Amino acid sequence: MSKPKYSIIRDAVVGRNSRIYDHVNLYKCQIGKNSKVDAFVYIEEGVIIGDRVKIRAFSFIPSGVLIEDDVFIGPHVTFINDKYPRVRGQWKLLKTIVKKGASIGAGSVILPVTIGKNSLIGAGSVVTKDIPDNVLVQGNPAKIIRRL
Ligand SMILES: CC(C)(COP(=O)(O)OP(=O)(O)OC[C@H]1O[C@@H](n2cnc3c(N)ncnc32)[C@H](O)[C@@H]1OP(=O)(O)O)[C@@H](O)C(=O)NCCC(=O)NCCS
């Protein structure tokens, strides 16, 4: 891995041939082999990312997210792990799984759900419910448009 500039990488495990670009923040997460993390991506503790995953610039991936192999995360994608955020007090960490081969379009917001294999999330979607395998969804809230 060439040394990215202005990135903060602490206790992260990054697999062979994975590329991490500049201004990235990785903390206690795991990234597989041959993956690519573009500039200004923020990945939190405990996140697991598979092999051959591509994450475009400015995405936010908090604790509780699992991304399987061959997933595409577009620019400015935001994952949510807390449905009722407050400054103080207890909170419940909720989980999201993005299954193998799925793609998430630019600017989407992903509530804690499971996104099925090979499914495609249209740009600007807000995904509020689990998405089955092999479908195209789009909109707010995201609805199934057709099978792929
Ligand atoms: C969802 C998507 C796959 C649809 O592509 P398509 O099947 O070629 O659809 P079309 O462009 O022919 O549009 C079909 C209809 O869906 C609408 N539409 C297209 N994309 C949409 C989206 N993301 N959200 C809401 N509606 C959308 C169009 O306005 C059109 O509506 P109409 O039938 O009322 O005119 C595509 O538009 C998309 O969002 N892809 C993700 C791209 C992306 O984020 N890439 C990241 C790399 S930069």
Coordinates of C-alpha atoms and ligand atoms in Angstrom, one line a residue:
M1 CA 0.0 0.0 0.0
S2 CA 1.5 3.4 -1.0
K3 CA 1.3 5.9 1.8
P4 CA -1.7 8.1 1.5
K5 CA -1.3 11.8 2.3
Y6 CA -3.3 13.4 5.1
S7 CA -5.0 10.1 5.9
I8 CA -5.5 8.8 9.5
I9 CA -5.1 5.0 9.5
R10 CA -5.1 3.4 13.0
D11 CA -5.2 -0.3 13.7
A12 CA -6.8 -1.0 10.4
V13 CA -6.1 -4.2 8.5
V14 CA -5.8 -3.6 4.8
G15 CA -5.4 -6.6 2.4
R16 CA -2.9 -7.1 -0.4
N17 CA -3.2 -4.8 -3.4
S18 CA -5.8 -2.6 -1.8
R19 CA -5.4 1.1 -2.5
I20 CA -6.2 3.8 0.0
Y21 CA -6.3 7.3 -1.3
D22 CA -5.6 10.7 0.4
H23 CA -7.6 12.2 3.3
V24 CA -9.1 8.9 4.3
N25 CA -9.9 8.0 7.9
L26 CA -9.7 4.3 8.9
Y27 CA -10.0 3.2 12.5
K28 CA -9.9 -0.4 13.7
C29 CA -11.6 -1.7 10.5
Q30 CA -10.8 -4.5 8.1
I31 CA -10.5 -4.2 4.3
G32 CA -9.9 -7.1 2.0
K33 CA -7.7 -7.6 -1.0
N34 CA -7.8 -5.6 -4.3
S35 CA -10.2 -3.0 -2.9
K36 CA -10.1 0.7 -3.4
V37 CA -11.0 3.5 -1.0
D38 CA -11.1 6.9 -2.6
A39 CA -10.3 10.2 -1.0
F40 CA -12.3 11.6 1.9
V41 CA -13.9 8.3 2.9
Y42 CA -14.5 7.7 6.7
I43 CA -14.6 4.2 8.0
E44 CA -15.2 3.4 11.7
E45 CA -14.3 0.7 14.1
G46 CA -15.4 -2.8 13.5
V47 CA -16.4 -2.3 9.8
I48 CA -15.5 -5.2 7.6
I49 CA -15.1 -4.7 3.9
G50 CA -14.5 -7.6 1.5
D51 CA -12.3 -8.1 -1.6
R52 CA -12.6 -6.1 -4.8
V53 CA -14.8 -3.5 -3.2
K54 CA -14.7 0.0 -4.7
I55 CA -15.7 2.9 -2.4
R56 CA -15.9 6.3 -4.1
A57 CA -15.1 9.6 -2.5
F58 CA -16.9 11.2 0.5
S59 CA -18.7 8.1 1.7
F60 CA -19.4 7.5 5.5
I61 CA -19.2 3.9 6.8
P62 CA -19.8 3.7 10.5
S63 CA -19.5 0.8 13.0
G64 CA -22.1 -1.9 12.3
V65 CA -21.6 -2.1 8.6
L66 CA -20.5 -5.3 6.8
I67 CA -19.7 -5.0 3.1
E68 CA -19.2 -8.3 1.2
D69 CA -17.0 -8.9 -1.9
D70 CA -17.4 -7.1 -5.2
V71 CA -19.5 -4.3 -3.9
F72 CA -19.6 -0.8 -5.4
I73 CA -20.2 2.2 -3.1
G74 CA -20.8 5.4 -5.0
P75 CA -19.7 8.8 -3.9
H76 CA -21.4 10.5 -0.9
V77 CA -23.1 7.4 0.3
T78 CA -24.1 7.6 4.0
F79 CA -24.8 4.5 6.2
I80 CA -26.8 4.9 9.4
N81 CA -26.2 2.9 12.5
D82 CA -28.4 4.8 15.0
K83 CA -32.0 5.4 14.3
Y84 CA -32.7 7.7 17.2
P85 CA -29.5 9.8 17.7
R86 CA -29.0 11.9 20.8
V87 CA -26.0 13.8 22.1
R88 CA -26.2 11.9 25.4
G89 CA -27.2 8.6 26.9
Q90 CA -27.4 5.0 25.6
W91 CA -27.8 4.2 22.0
K92 CA -28.3 1.0 20.1
L93 CA -25.9 0.1 17.4
L94 CA -27.8 -1.3 14.4
K95 CA -26.3 -3.4 11.7
T96 CA -26.2 -3.2 7.9
I97 CA -25.1 -5.9 5.5
V98 CA -24.3 -5.2 1.8
K99 CA -24.2 -8.5 0.1
K100 CA -21.8 -9.7 -2.7
G101 CA -22.0 -7.9 -6.0
A102 CA -24.4 -5.1 -4.9
S103 CA -24.0 -1.5 -6.0
I104 CA -25.1 1.6 -4.2
G105 CA -25.7 4.8 -6.3
A106 CA -24.3 8.2 -5.5
G107 CA -25.6 10.1 -2.6
S108 CA -27.8 7.3 -1.2
V109 CA -28.7 7.0 2.5
I110 CA -28.8 3.5 3.8
L111 CA -30.7 2.9 7.0
P112 CA -29.8 -0.3 9.0
V113 CA -30.9 -3.0 6.5
T114 CA -29.6 -5.9 4.4
I115 CA -29.0 -5.2 0.7
G116 CA -29.3 -8.4 -1.4
K117 CA -26.7 -9.9 -3.7
N118 CA -26.2 -8.0 -7.0
S119 CA -28.9 -5.5 -6.3
L120 CA -28.5 -1.9 -7.5
I121 CA -29.6 1.1 -5.5
G122 CA -30.4 4.1 -7.7
A123 CA -28.6 7.4 -7.1
G124 CA -30.1 9.5 -4.3
S125 CA -32.1 6.7 -2.8
V126 CA -33.1 6.4 0.9
V127 CA -33.1 2.7 1.7
T128 CA -35.4 2.1 4.7
K129 CA -36.1 -1.7 4.3
D130 CA -34.3 -4.9 3.4
I131 CA -33.7 -5.2 -0.3
P132 CA -33.8 -8.7 -1.9
D133 CA -31.2 -10.1 -4.3
N134 CA -31.0 -9.0 -7.9
V135 CA -33.3 -6.0 -8.0
L136 CA -33.1 -2.3 -8.9
V137 CA -34.5 0.1 -6.3
Q138 CA -34.7 3.8 -6.3
G139 CA -36.4 6.8 -4.6
N140 CA -37.2 7.9 -1.1
P141 CA -38.2 5.6 0.4
A142 CA -36.5 3.2 -2.1
K143 CA -38.9 0.9 -3.9
I144 CA -38.3 -2.0 -6.2
I145 CA -38.4 -0.9 -9.9
R146 CA -37.5 -4.2 -11.6
R147 CA -35.6 -7.4 -11.3
L148 CA -32.0 -7.5 -12.7
Ligands
LIG1 C1 -31.6 4.0 -11.2 C2 -30.9 3.9 -12.5 C3 -30.0 2.6 -12.6 C4 -31.9 4.0 -13.6 O1 -31.3 3.9 -14.9 P1 -32.3 3.6 -16.2 O2 -33.0 2.3 -16.0 O3 -31.4 3.8 -17.3 O4 -33.4 4.7 -16.0 P2 -33.7 6.0 -16.9 O5 -32.6 7.0 -16.9 O6 -34.2 5.5 -18.2 O7 -34.9 6.6 -16.1 C5 -36.1 5.9 -16.0 C6 -37.0 6.7 -15.0 O8 -36.5 6.6 -13.7 C7 -36.2 7.9 -13.2 N1 -34.9 7.8 -12.5 C8 -33.7 7.4 -13.0 N2 -32.8 7.3 -12.0 C9 -33.5 7.6 -10.8 C10 -33.0 7.7 -9.5 N3 -31.8 7.5 -9.1 N4 -34.0 8.0 -8.5 C11 -35.3 8.3 -8.9 N5 -35.7 8.2 -10.2 C12 -34.8 7.9 -11.1 C13 -36.1 8.8 -14.4 O9 -36.4 10.1 -14.1 C14 -37.1 8.2 -15.3 O10 -38.4 8.6 -14.9 P3 -39.6 8.7 -15.9 O11 -39.9 7.3 -16.3 O12 -40.7 9.3 -15.0 O13 -39.2 9.6 -17.0 C15 -29.9 5.1 -12.7 O14 -30.5 6.3 -13.0 C16 -29.1 5.4 -11.4 O15 -29.4 6.1 -10.5 N6 -27.9 4.7 -11.3 C17 -26.9 4.9 -10.3 C18 -25.7 5.6 -10.9 C19 -24.7 6.0 -9.8 O16 -25.0 6.5 -8.8 N7 -23.4 5.8 -10.2 C20 -22.3 6.1 -9.3 C21 -21.1 6.4 -10.1 S1 -20.8 8.1 -10.3

